[in-house]
Amino acid sequence: MAPQPEARIMTDQPILLKTLLTQRHWQTYSTFCKEYDKAAKKVDPSLQGGWPSRAQLHRWLNGELKGLPYSGHCRVLEAMFPGRSVHELFTTTAVEIPAQRTDPEPARSAGPDIVACAMPQMADVTAVFSSRSAFSSAYPASSMFDDAKEINAAGLSLNILCQSYPDHQLKRLLDSGTRIRCLFLDPKGQSIRAREAEEGYTDSTLTTLTALNISMLTRLRDRLDTTSAQRLELHVYDETIRFNLIIVDRGLCVVQPYLPQARGVDSPTFVIKDNTAAEGLFPIFDQVFRDMWERSKPV
């Protein structure tokens, strides 16, 4: 019987593949997949779309692979990095990674409430804001959504999509192929009433607002042609509300916790950018959205 490949010994030094991806700024999962497909098209078009899963890529980059990837992956990786054999790509290296250039001063539009998170221990958290209003000043809805191909949103009333972004812009996105999934706290459920009580509302404010926003998107969907309408999915859930989540193009995630006795607009907001090469939070909140979506029901 042929000997089994040995498990790679973990070291403090990164493998060459991780170093090269970081140098080229290809370390996010979505960017890696795009570059993988570009190389696959040149090597063998049938390999397009065969990129590794997020978990597989994480194992590759952290030296947890036994042996080498399948031959198809090996061919594509060597095409992505000409002159490097796949054996080299999966060996450890002490190559120094050039530091990314940073602006001497933070952008003025970000205001005093933004905290840049460049320290390694911050993983993929790139900014922290003291409130949703501070976040909105630095990241207007138009800057996040205008060129988006996929938008996933979960929270309470989803005002950032329903109140801060024009109907005609949503229609333009949907008609151009953007997929939008909206997950509202059910205005007919028990959890939204519990949240109203927690925030001190006695006049069904949150219930009314959420029902209004759902109605607005439903009317928009009714005006779309069949193909565009299918790209706008509206669901509701009835669970204790924990986070407001906005995930754009599987690369940018905005997270806001719901604090006790505080309005959502007053809660801190975290900006996370996917970095598959690091131990980050993006996959965690991406999974939170997907799990909630699976438990929800359509409108």
PDB file of C-alpha atoms in Angstrom:
ATOM      1  CA  MET A   1       0.000   0.000   0.000  1.00  0.00           C
ATOM      2  CA  ALA A   2       1.336   3.428  -0.904  1.00  0.00           C
ATOM      3  CA  PRO A   3       2.309   5.594   2.063  1.00  0.00           C
ATOM      4  CA  GLN A   4      -0.222   8.219   3.086  1.00  0.00           C
ATOM      5  CA  PRO A   5       0.825  11.870   2.769  1.00  0.00           C
ATOM      6  CA  GLU A   6       2.111  13.360   5.986  1.00  0.00           C
ATOM      7  CA  ALA A   7       0.151  16.150   7.652  1.00  0.00           C
ATOM      8  CA  ARG A   8       1.904  19.469   7.308  1.00  0.00           C
ATOM      9  CA  ILE A   9       3.749  20.588  10.433  1.00  0.00           C
ATOM     10  CA  MET A  10       2.402  23.947  11.619  1.00  0.00           C
ATOM     11  CA  THR A  11       4.976  26.735  11.872  1.00  0.00           C
ATOM     12  CA  ASP A  12       4.959  30.425  12.688  1.00  0.00           C
ATOM     13  CA  GLN A  13       5.993  31.262   9.144  1.00  0.00           C
ATOM     14  CA  PRO A  14       3.279  31.595   6.478  1.00  0.00           C
ATOM     15  CA  ILE A  15       3.239  29.336   3.475  1.00  0.00           C
ATOM     16  CA  LEU A  16       4.281  30.991   0.222  1.00  0.00           C
ATOM     17  CA  LEU A  17       0.744  30.894  -1.212  1.00  0.00           C
ATOM     18  CA  LYS A  18      -0.564  33.034   1.659  1.00  0.00           C
ATOM     19  CA  THR A  19       2.318  35.477   1.277  1.00  0.00           C
ATOM     20  CA  LEU A  20       1.782  35.872  -2.467  1.00  0.00           C
ATOM     21  CA  LEU A  21      -1.971  36.345  -2.106  1.00  0.00           C
ATOM     22  CA  THR A  22      -1.423  39.068   0.480  1.00  0.00           C
ATOM     23  CA  GLN A  23       1.192  40.803  -1.670  1.00  0.00           C
ATOM     24  CA  ARG A  24      -1.237  40.906  -4.601  1.00  0.00           C
ATOM     25  CA  HIS A  25      -4.225  41.865  -2.398  1.00  0.00           C
ATOM     26  CA  TRP A  26      -6.025  38.678  -3.444  1.00  0.00           C
ATOM     27  CA  GLN A  27      -6.535  37.383   0.097  1.00  0.00           C
ATOM     28  CA  THR A  28     -10.313  37.926   0.306  1.00  0.00           C
ATOM     29  CA  TYR A  29     -12.320  34.897  -0.714  1.00  0.00           C
ATOM     30  CA  SER A  30     -14.297  36.672  -3.441  1.00  0.00           C
ATOM     31  CA  THR A  31     -11.131  38.144  -5.009  1.00  0.00           C
ATOM     32  CA  PHE A  32      -9.331  34.802  -4.843  1.00  0.00           C
ATOM     33  CA  CYS A  33     -12.216  33.109  -6.672  1.00  0.00           C
ATOM     34  CA  LYS A  34     -12.172  35.755  -9.424  1.00  0.00           C
ATOM     35  CA  GLU A  35      -8.418  35.349  -9.947  1.00  0.00           C
ATOM     36  CA  TYR A  36      -8.784  31.560  -9.808  1.00  0.00           C
ATOM     37  CA  ASP A  37     -11.373  31.687 -12.612  1.00  0.00           C
ATOM     38  CA  LYS A  38      -9.179  33.949 -14.734  1.00  0.00           C
ATOM     39  CA  ALA A  39      -6.339  31.423 -14.534  1.00  0.00           C
ATOM     40  CA  ALA A  40      -8.665  28.433 -15.002  1.00  0.00           C
ATOM     41  CA  LYS A  41     -10.007  29.929 -18.225  1.00  0.00           C
ATOM     42  CA  LYS A  42      -6.473  29.895 -19.657  1.00  0.00           C
ATOM     43  CA  VAL A  43      -5.597  26.416 -18.393  1.00  0.00           C
ATOM     44  CA  ASP A  44      -8.836  24.542 -18.994  1.00  0.00           C
ATOM     45  CA  PRO A  45     -12.253  26.290 -19.181  1.00  0.00           C
ATOM     46  CA  SER A  46     -13.870  23.252 -17.583  1.00  0.00           C
ATOM     47  CA  LEU A  47     -12.034  24.146 -14.346  1.00  0.00           C
ATOM     48  CA  GLN A  48     -13.807  27.494 -14.054  1.00  0.00           C
ATOM     49  CA  GLY A  49     -16.020  27.666 -10.992  1.00  0.00           C
ATOM     50  CA  GLY A  50     -14.070  24.843  -9.372  1.00  0.00           C
ATOM     51  CA  TRP A  51     -12.358  27.037  -6.804  1.00  0.00           C
ATOM     52  CA  PRO A  52     -12.039  25.635  -3.270  1.00  0.00           C
ATOM     53  CA  SER A  53     -14.662  26.326  -0.635  1.00  0.00           C
ATOM     54  CA  ARG A  54     -13.974  29.055   1.902  1.00  0.00           C
ATOM     55  CA  ALA A  55     -13.094  26.401   4.499  1.00  0.00           C
ATOM     56  CA  GLN A  56     -10.737  24.630   2.059  1.00  0.00           C
ATOM     57  CA  LEU A  57      -8.932  27.856   1.225  1.00  0.00           C
ATOM     58  CA  HIS A  58      -8.572  28.616   4.919  1.00  0.00           C
ATOM     59  CA  ARG A  59      -6.898  25.231   5.415  1.00  0.00           C
ATOM     60  CA  TRP A  60      -4.606  25.854   2.459  1.00  0.00           C
ATOM     61  CA  LEU A  61      -3.478  29.211   3.790  1.00  0.00           C
ATOM     62  CA  ASN A  62      -2.939  28.005   7.335  1.00  0.00           C
ATOM     63  CA  GLY A  63      -0.809  24.988   6.476  1.00  0.00           C
ATOM     64  CA  GLU A  64      -3.461  22.441   7.463  1.00  0.00           C
ATOM     65  CA  LEU A  65      -3.422  20.590   4.144  1.00  0.00           C
ATOM     66  CA  LYS A  66      -2.285  16.988   3.911  1.00  0.00           C
ATOM     67  CA  GLY A  67      -0.225  16.502   0.792  1.00  0.00           C
ATOM     68  CA  LEU A  68      -1.263  18.727  -2.136  1.00  0.00           C
ATOM     69  CA  PRO A  69      -4.651  19.787  -3.552  1.00  0.00           C
ATOM     70  CA  TYR A  70      -6.308  17.868  -6.376  1.00  0.00           C
ATOM     71  CA  SER A  71      -4.582  18.055  -9.752  1.00  0.00           C
ATOM     72  CA  GLY A  72      -7.091  20.561 -11.133  1.00  0.00           C
ATOM     73  CA  HIS A  73      -6.368  22.964  -8.310  1.00  0.00           C
ATOM     74  CA  CYS A  74      -2.634  22.465  -8.777  1.00  0.00           C
ATOM     75  CA  ARG A  75      -2.825  23.359 -12.477  1.00  0.00           C
ATOM     76  CA  VAL A  76      -4.778  26.529 -11.777  1.00  0.00           C
ATOM     77  CA  LEU A  77      -2.560  27.631  -8.892  1.00  0.00           C
ATOM     78  CA  GLU A  78       0.561  27.303 -11.044  1.00  0.00           C
ATOM     79  CA  ALA A  79      -1.165  29.413 -13.707  1.00  0.00           C
ATOM     80  CA  MET A  80      -2.048  32.050 -11.101  1.00  0.00           C
ATOM     81  CA  PHE A  81       1.613  32.276 -10.052  1.00  0.00           C
ATOM     82  CA  PRO A  82       3.790  31.683 -13.122  1.00  0.00           C
ATOM     83  CA  GLY A  83       7.235  30.371 -12.320  1.00  0.00           C
ATOM     84  CA  ARG A  84       6.123  28.824  -9.026  1.00  0.00           C
ATOM     85  CA  SER A  85       5.512  25.124  -8.682  1.00  0.00           C
ATOM     86  CA  VAL A  86       2.634  23.973  -6.529  1.00  0.00           C
ATOM     87  CA  HIS A  87       5.160  22.365  -4.177  1.00  0.00           C
ATOM     88  CA  GLU A  88       6.757  25.773  -3.639  1.00  0.00           C
ATOM     89  CA  LEU A  89       3.398  27.409  -3.052  1.00  0.00           C
ATOM     90  CA  PHE A  90       2.689  25.085  -0.141  1.00  0.00           C
ATOM     91  CA  THR A  91       6.061  25.454   1.571  1.00  0.00           C
ATOM     92  CA  THR A  92       6.708  27.918   4.367  1.00  0.00           C
ATOM     93  CA  THR A  93       8.472  31.150   3.568  1.00  0.00           C
ATOM     94  CA  ALA A  94      10.046  34.039   5.392  1.00  0.00           C
ATOM     95  CA  VAL A  95       9.361  36.482   2.546  1.00  0.00           C
ATOM     96  CA  GLU A  96       8.567  39.909   3.960  1.00  0.00           C
ATOM     97  CA  ILE A  97       5.203  41.280   2.915  1.00  0.00           C
ATOM     98  CA  PRO A  98       5.315  44.965   1.984  1.00  0.00           C
ATOM     99  CA  ALA A  99       3.188  47.091   4.295  1.00  0.00           C
ATOM    100  CA  GLN A 100       0.074  48.510   2.707  1.00  0.00           C
ATOM    101  CA  ARG A 101       0.211  52.222   2.081  1.00  0.00           C
ATOM    102  CA  THR A 102      -1.958  54.227   4.436  1.00  0.00           C
ATOM    103  CA  ASP A 103      -3.132  57.797   4.193  1.00  0.00           C
ATOM    104  CA  PRO A 104      -1.392  60.194   6.570  1.00  0.00           C
ATOM    105  CA  GLU A 105      -4.737  61.366   7.964  1.00  0.00           C
ATOM    106  CA  PRO A 106      -8.161  59.733   8.228  1.00  0.00           C
ATOM    107  CA  ALA A 107     -10.764  60.806   5.689  1.00  0.00           C
ATOM    108  CA  ARG A 108     -12.600  63.916   6.898  1.00  0.00           C
ATOM    109  CA  SER A 109     -15.987  62.405   6.093  1.00  0.00           C
ATOM    110  CA  ALA A 110     -15.365  59.644   8.626  1.00  0.00           C
ATOM    111  CA  GLY A 111     -15.569  62.109  11.510  1.00  0.00           C
ATOM    112  CA  PRO A 112     -14.163  61.736  15.029  1.00  0.00           C
ATOM    113  CA  ASP A 113     -16.143  58.594  15.834  1.00  0.00           C
ATOM    114  CA  ILE A 114     -14.230  56.286  13.458  1.00  0.00           C
ATOM    115  CA  VAL A 115     -11.449  54.130  14.843  1.00  0.00           C
ATOM    116  CA  ALA A 116      -9.043  52.648  12.306  1.00  0.00           C
ATOM    117  CA  CYS A 117      -8.226  49.038  13.109  1.00  0.00           C
ATOM    118  CA  ALA A 118      -4.895  48.247  11.504  1.00  0.00           C
ATOM    119  CA  MET A 119      -3.522  46.117  14.326  1.00  0.00           C
ATOM    120  CA  PRO A 120      -3.122  42.404  13.521  1.00  0.00           C
ATOM    121  CA  GLN A 121      -5.246  41.366  16.502  1.00  0.00           C
ATOM    122  CA  MET A 122      -8.226  43.177  14.956  1.00  0.00           C
ATOM    123  CA  ALA A 123      -8.336  40.561  12.168  1.00  0.00           C
ATOM    124  CA  ASP A 124     -10.741  41.779   9.473  1.00  0.00           C
ATOM    125  CA  VAL A 125     -12.455  44.556  11.447  1.00  0.00           C
ATOM    126  CA  THR A 126     -11.537  47.706   9.522  1.00  0.00           C
ATOM    127  CA  ALA A 127     -13.546  50.412  11.311  1.00  0.00           C
ATOM    128  CA  VAL A 128     -15.580  50.976  14.466  1.00  0.00           C
ATOM    129  CA  PHE A 129     -18.194  53.700  14.948  1.00  0.00           C
ATOM    130  CA  SER A 130     -19.901  54.829  18.136  1.00  0.00           C
ATOM    131  CA  SER A 131     -23.337  54.936  16.506  1.00  0.00           C
ATOM    132  CA  ARG A 132     -25.223  54.165  13.327  1.00  0.00           C
ATOM    133  CA  SER A 133     -25.399  57.869  12.452  1.00  0.00           C
ATOM    134  CA  ALA A 134     -21.607  58.152  12.643  1.00  0.00           C
ATOM    135  CA  PHE A 135     -21.305  55.099  10.421  1.00  0.00           C
ATOM    136  CA  SER A 136     -23.812  56.489   7.896  1.00  0.00           C
ATOM    137  CA  SER A 137     -21.800  59.710   7.588  1.00  0.00           C
ATOM    138  CA  ALA A 138     -18.710  57.733   6.580  1.00  0.00           C
ATOM    139  CA  TYR A 139     -20.524  55.049   4.568  1.00  0.00           C
ATOM    140  CA  PRO A 140     -23.574  56.533   2.801  1.00  0.00           C
ATOM    141  CA  ALA A 141     -25.991  53.926   1.470  1.00  0.00           C
ATOM    142  CA  SER A 142     -25.138  54.928  -2.091  1.00  0.00           C
ATOM    143  CA  SER A 143     -21.434  54.170  -1.569  1.00  0.00           C
ATOM    144  CA  MET A 144     -22.246  50.620  -0.458  1.00  0.00           C
ATOM    145  CA  PHE A 145     -25.092  49.714  -2.797  1.00  0.00           C
ATOM    146  CA  ASP A 146     -24.722  51.580  -6.107  1.00  0.00           C
ATOM    147  CA  ASP A 147     -22.422  48.984  -7.703  1.00  0.00           C
ATOM    148  CA  ALA A 148     -23.432  45.952  -5.643  1.00  0.00           C
ATOM    149  CA  LYS A 149     -24.229  42.589  -7.229  1.00  0.00           C
ATOM    150  CA  GLU A 150     -25.532  40.963  -4.032  1.00  0.00           C
ATOM    151  CA  ILE A 151     -27.011  42.535  -0.890  1.00  0.00           C
ATOM    152  CA  ASN A 152     -28.048  40.539   2.172  1.00  0.00           C
ATOM    153  CA  ALA A 153     -29.707  42.450   5.006  1.00  0.00           C
ATOM    154  CA  ALA A 154     -31.096  41.251   8.342  1.00  0.00           C
ATOM    155  CA  GLY A 155     -32.284  43.217  11.316  1.00  0.00           C
ATOM    156  CA  LEU A 156     -35.428  44.936  12.498  1.00  0.00           C
ATOM    157  CA  SER A 157     -36.898  47.459  10.022  1.00  0.00           C
ATOM    158  CA  LEU A 158     -33.920  47.682   7.603  1.00  0.00           C
ATOM    159  CA  ASN A 159     -34.203  51.450   7.255  1.00  0.00           C
ATOM    160  CA  ILE A 160     -30.833  51.692   5.505  1.00  0.00           C
ATOM    161  CA  LEU A 161     -32.381  49.991   2.463  1.00  0.00           C
ATOM    162  CA  CYS A 162     -35.994  51.068   2.817  1.00  0.00           C
ATOM    163  CA  GLN A 163     -35.650  54.667   3.998  1.00  0.00           C
ATOM    164  CA  SER A 164     -32.102  55.738   3.082  1.00  0.00           C
ATOM    165  CA  TYR A 165     -31.925  54.357  -0.458  1.00  0.00           C
ATOM    166  CA  PRO A 166     -34.319  55.527  -3.211  1.00  0.00           C
ATOM    167  CA  ASP A 167     -36.856  53.178  -4.808  1.00  0.00           C
ATOM    168  CA  HIS A 168     -35.660  53.970  -8.310  1.00  0.00           C
ATOM    169  CA  GLN A 169     -32.110  52.991  -7.344  1.00  0.00           C
ATOM    170  CA  LEU A 170     -33.298  49.676  -5.924  1.00  0.00           C
ATOM    171  CA  LYS A 171     -35.228  49.075  -9.138  1.00  0.00           C
ATOM    172  CA  ARG A 172     -32.128  49.896 -11.206  1.00  0.00           C
ATOM    173  CA  LEU A 173     -30.078  47.392  -9.223  1.00  0.00           C
ATOM    174  CA  LEU A 174     -32.673  44.631  -9.543  1.00  0.00           C
ATOM    175  CA  ASP A 175     -33.170  45.238 -13.265  1.00  0.00           C
ATOM    176  CA  SER A 176     -29.389  45.098 -13.795  1.00  0.00           C
ATOM    177  CA  GLY A 177     -29.077  41.689 -12.081  1.00  0.00           C
ATOM    178  CA  THR A 178     -28.419  42.469  -8.418  1.00  0.00           C
ATOM    179  CA  ARG A 179     -29.809  39.957  -5.922  1.00  0.00           C
ATOM    180  CA  ILE A 180     -31.285  41.459  -2.747  1.00  0.00           C
ATOM    181  CA  ARG A 181     -32.393  39.428   0.285  1.00  0.00           C
ATOM    182  CA  CYS A 182     -34.110  41.270   3.145  1.00  0.00           C
ATOM    183  CA  LEU A 183     -34.842  39.644   6.495  1.00  0.00           C
ATOM    184  CA  PHE A 184     -37.191  41.638   8.751  1.00  0.00           C
ATOM    185  CA  LEU A 185     -38.232  41.067  12.346  1.00  0.00           C
ATOM    186  CA  ASP A 186     -41.810  39.824  11.911  1.00  0.00           C
ATOM    187  CA  PRO A 187     -44.215  42.727  12.625  1.00  0.00           C
ATOM    188  CA  LYS A 188     -46.849  40.152  13.615  1.00  0.00           C
ATOM    189  CA  GLY A 189     -44.528  38.229  15.941  1.00  0.00           C
ATOM    190  CA  GLN A 190     -43.813  38.299  19.658  1.00  0.00           C
ATOM    191  CA  SER A 191     -40.149  39.296  19.394  1.00  0.00           C
ATOM    192  CA  ILE A 192     -40.838  42.725  17.922  1.00  0.00           C
ATOM    193  CA  ARG A 193     -43.272  43.469  20.758  1.00  0.00           C
ATOM    194  CA  ALA A 194     -40.622  42.436  23.263  1.00  0.00           C
ATOM    195  CA  ARG A 195     -38.159  44.790  21.565  1.00  0.00           C
ATOM    196  CA  GLU A 196     -40.680  47.648  21.648  1.00  0.00           C
ATOM    197  CA  ALA A 197     -41.123  47.110  25.372  1.00  0.00           C
ATOM    198  CA  GLU A 198     -37.348  47.065  25.846  1.00  0.00           C
ATOM    199  CA  GLU A 199     -36.943  50.370  23.993  1.00  0.00           C
ATOM    200  CA  GLY A 200     -39.875  51.918  25.872  1.00  0.00           C
ATOM    201  CA  TYR A 201     -42.353  52.210  22.991  1.00  0.00           C
ATOM    202  CA  THR A 202     -46.053  51.975  23.863  1.00  0.00           C
ATOM    203  CA  ASP A 203     -47.570  52.918  20.486  1.00  0.00           C
ATOM    204  CA  SER A 204     -46.364  50.043  18.240  1.00  0.00           C
ATOM    205  CA  THR A 205     -43.751  52.310  16.638  1.00  0.00           C
ATOM    206  CA  LEU A 206     -41.417  49.514  15.543  1.00  0.00           C
ATOM    207  CA  THR A 207     -44.255  47.265  14.398  1.00  0.00           C
ATOM    208  CA  THR A 208     -45.731  50.037  12.246  1.00  0.00           C
ATOM    209  CA  LEU A 209     -42.378  51.062  10.747  1.00  0.00           C
ATOM    210  CA  THR A 210     -41.389  47.490   9.907  1.00  0.00           C
ATOM    211  CA  ALA A 211     -44.761  46.732   8.311  1.00  0.00           C
ATOM    212  CA  LEU A 212     -44.447  49.967   6.295  1.00  0.00           C
ATOM    213  CA  ASN A 213     -40.974  49.036   5.017  1.00  0.00           C
ATOM    214  CA  ILE A 214     -42.083  45.533   4.054  1.00  0.00           C
ATOM    215  CA  SER A 215     -45.081  47.021   2.236  1.00  0.00           C
ATOM    216  CA  MET A 216     -42.825  49.456   0.378  1.00  0.00           C
ATOM    217  CA  LEU A 217     -40.588  46.668  -0.913  1.00  0.00           C
ATOM    218  CA  THR A 218     -43.580  44.481  -1.738  1.00  0.00           C
ATOM    219  CA  ARG A 219     -45.066  47.265  -3.881  1.00  0.00           C
ATOM    220  CA  LEU A 220     -41.700  47.727  -5.577  1.00  0.00           C
ATOM    221  CA  ARG A 221     -41.508  44.003  -6.311  1.00  0.00           C
ATOM    222  CA  ASP A 222     -45.022  44.079  -7.803  1.00  0.00           C
ATOM    223  CA  ARG A 223     -43.885  46.739 -10.303  1.00  0.00           C
ATOM    224  CA  LEU A 224     -40.913  44.704 -11.531  1.00  0.00           C
ATOM    225  CA  ASP A 225     -40.897  42.255 -14.402  1.00  0.00           C
ATOM    226  CA  THR A 226     -40.879  38.599 -13.437  1.00  0.00           C
ATOM    227  CA  THR A 227     -37.111  38.103 -13.679  1.00  0.00           C
ATOM    228  CA  SER A 228     -36.241  41.210 -11.653  1.00  0.00           C
ATOM    229  CA  ALA A 229     -38.928  40.439  -9.063  1.00  0.00           C
ATOM    230  CA  GLN A 230     -37.362  37.043  -8.396  1.00  0.00           C
ATOM    231  CA  ARG A 231     -34.129  38.785  -7.387  1.00  0.00           C
ATOM    232  CA  LEU A 232     -35.868  40.617  -4.520  1.00  0.00           C
ATOM    233  CA  GLU A 233     -36.549  38.164  -1.703  1.00  0.00           C
ATOM    234  CA  LEU A 234     -38.377  39.278   1.442  1.00  0.00           C
ATOM    235  CA  HIS A 235     -38.478  37.111   4.559  1.00  0.00           C
ATOM    236  CA  VAL A 236     -39.489  37.580   8.209  1.00  0.00           C
ATOM    237  CA  TYR A 237     -38.279  35.912  11.400  1.00  0.00           C
ATOM    238  CA  ASP A 238     -39.551  35.893  14.971  1.00  0.00           C
ATOM    239  CA  GLU A 239     -36.538  35.504  17.265  1.00  0.00           C
ATOM    240  CA  THR A 240     -34.796  37.598  19.893  1.00  0.00           C
ATOM    241  CA  ILE A 241     -33.043  40.255  17.856  1.00  0.00           C
ATOM    242  CA  ARG A 242     -29.264  40.332  18.289  1.00  0.00           C
ATOM    243  CA  PHE A 243     -27.695  42.000  15.243  1.00  0.00           C
ATOM    244  CA  ASN A 244     -28.388  44.244  12.312  1.00  0.00           C
ATOM    245  CA  LEU A 245     -26.378  42.825   9.402  1.00  0.00           C
ATOM    246  CA  ILE A 246     -25.590  44.205   5.960  1.00  0.00           C
ATOM    247  CA  ILE A 247     -23.439  41.979   3.731  1.00  0.00           C
ATOM    248  CA  VAL A 248     -22.475  43.309   0.305  1.00  0.00           C
ATOM    249  CA  ASP A 249     -20.940  41.194  -2.450  1.00  0.00           C
ATOM    250  CA  ARG A 250     -19.710  38.607   0.054  1.00  0.00           C
ATOM    251  CA  GLY A 251     -16.861  40.919   0.969  1.00  0.00           C
ATOM    252  CA  LEU A 252     -18.151  43.789   3.118  1.00  0.00           C
ATOM    253  CA  CYS A 253     -20.097  43.184   6.329  1.00  0.00           C
ATOM    254  CA  VAL A 254     -21.606  45.853   8.570  1.00  0.00           C
ATOM    255  CA  VAL A 255     -22.566  44.591  12.037  1.00  0.00           C
ATOM    256  CA  GLN A 256     -24.538  46.411  14.702  1.00  0.00           C
ATOM    257  CA  PRO A 257     -25.570  44.768  17.983  1.00  0.00           C
ATOM    258  CA  TYR A 258     -28.906  45.588  19.593  1.00  0.00           C
ATOM    259  CA  LEU A 259     -28.204  46.852  23.099  1.00  0.00           C
ATOM    260  CA  PRO A 260     -30.605  46.695  26.048  1.00  0.00           C
ATOM    261  CA  GLN A 261     -32.869  49.750  26.366  1.00  0.00           C
ATOM    262  CA  ALA A 262     -31.152  51.537  23.476  1.00  0.00           C
ATOM    263  CA  ARG A 263     -32.443  52.365  20.032  1.00  0.00           C
ATOM    264  CA  GLY A 264     -30.686  50.688  17.153  1.00  0.00           C
ATOM    265  CA  VAL A 265     -29.468  54.038  15.844  1.00  0.00           C
ATOM    266  CA  ASP A 266     -27.553  54.573  19.108  1.00  0.00           C
ATOM    267  CA  SER A 267     -25.644  51.280  19.000  1.00  0.00           C
ATOM    268  CA  PRO A 268     -21.982  50.896  17.940  1.00  0.00           C
ATOM    269  CA  THR A 269     -21.334  49.746  14.397  1.00  0.00           C
ATOM    270  CA  PHE A 270     -18.490  47.582  13.098  1.00  0.00           C
ATOM    271  CA  VAL A 271     -17.218  47.389   9.519  1.00  0.00           C
ATOM    272  CA  ILE A 272     -15.695  44.050   8.523  1.00  0.00           C
ATOM    273  CA  LYS A 273     -13.979  43.277   5.227  1.00  0.00           C
ATOM    274  CA  ASP A 274     -13.441  39.653   4.321  1.00  0.00           C
ATOM    275  CA  ASN A 275      -9.826  38.540   4.647  1.00  0.00           C
ATOM    276  CA  THR A 276      -9.576  34.805   4.104  1.00  0.00           C
ATOM    277  CA  ALA A 277      -5.875  34.907   4.958  1.00  0.00           C
ATOM    278  CA  ALA A 278      -6.659  35.963   8.534  1.00  0.00           C
ATOM    279  CA  GLU A 279      -8.683  34.560  11.398  1.00  0.00           C
ATOM    280  CA  GLY A 280     -11.557  36.961  10.947  1.00  0.00           C
ATOM    281  CA  LEU A 281     -15.177  37.652  11.856  1.00  0.00           C
ATOM    282  CA  PHE A 282     -16.607  37.828   8.337  1.00  0.00           C
ATOM    283  CA  PRO A 283     -17.311  34.076   8.007  1.00  0.00           C
ATOM    284  CA  ILE A 284     -19.005  34.106  11.426  1.00  0.00           C
ATOM    285  CA  PHE A 285     -21.542  36.804  10.585  1.00  0.00           C
ATOM    286  CA  ASP A 286     -21.994  35.475   7.053  1.00  0.00           C
ATOM    287  CA  GLN A 287     -23.021  32.169   8.651  1.00  0.00           C
ATOM    288  CA  VAL A 288     -25.307  33.983  11.117  1.00  0.00           C
ATOM    289  CA  PHE A 289     -27.206  35.498   8.199  1.00  0.00           C
ATOM    290  CA  ARG A 290     -27.455  32.211   6.322  1.00  0.00           C
ATOM    291  CA  ASP A 291     -28.708  30.342   9.404  1.00  0.00           C
ATOM    292  CA  MET A 292     -31.334  33.002  10.112  1.00  0.00           C
ATOM    293  CA  TRP A 293     -32.433  32.987   6.481  1.00  0.00           C
ATOM    294  CA  GLU A 294     -32.941  29.230   6.537  1.00  0.00           C
ATOM    295  CA  ARG A 295     -35.158  29.518   9.637  1.00  0.00           C
ATOM    296  CA  SER A 296     -37.220  32.410   8.273  1.00  0.00           C
ATOM    297  CA  LYS A 297     -40.367  32.419   6.169  1.00  0.00           C
ATOM    298  CA  PRO A 298     -41.077  34.323   2.932  1.00  0.00           C
ATOM    299  CA  VAL A 299     -43.392  37.301   2.643  1.00  0.00           C
TER     300      VAL A 299
END
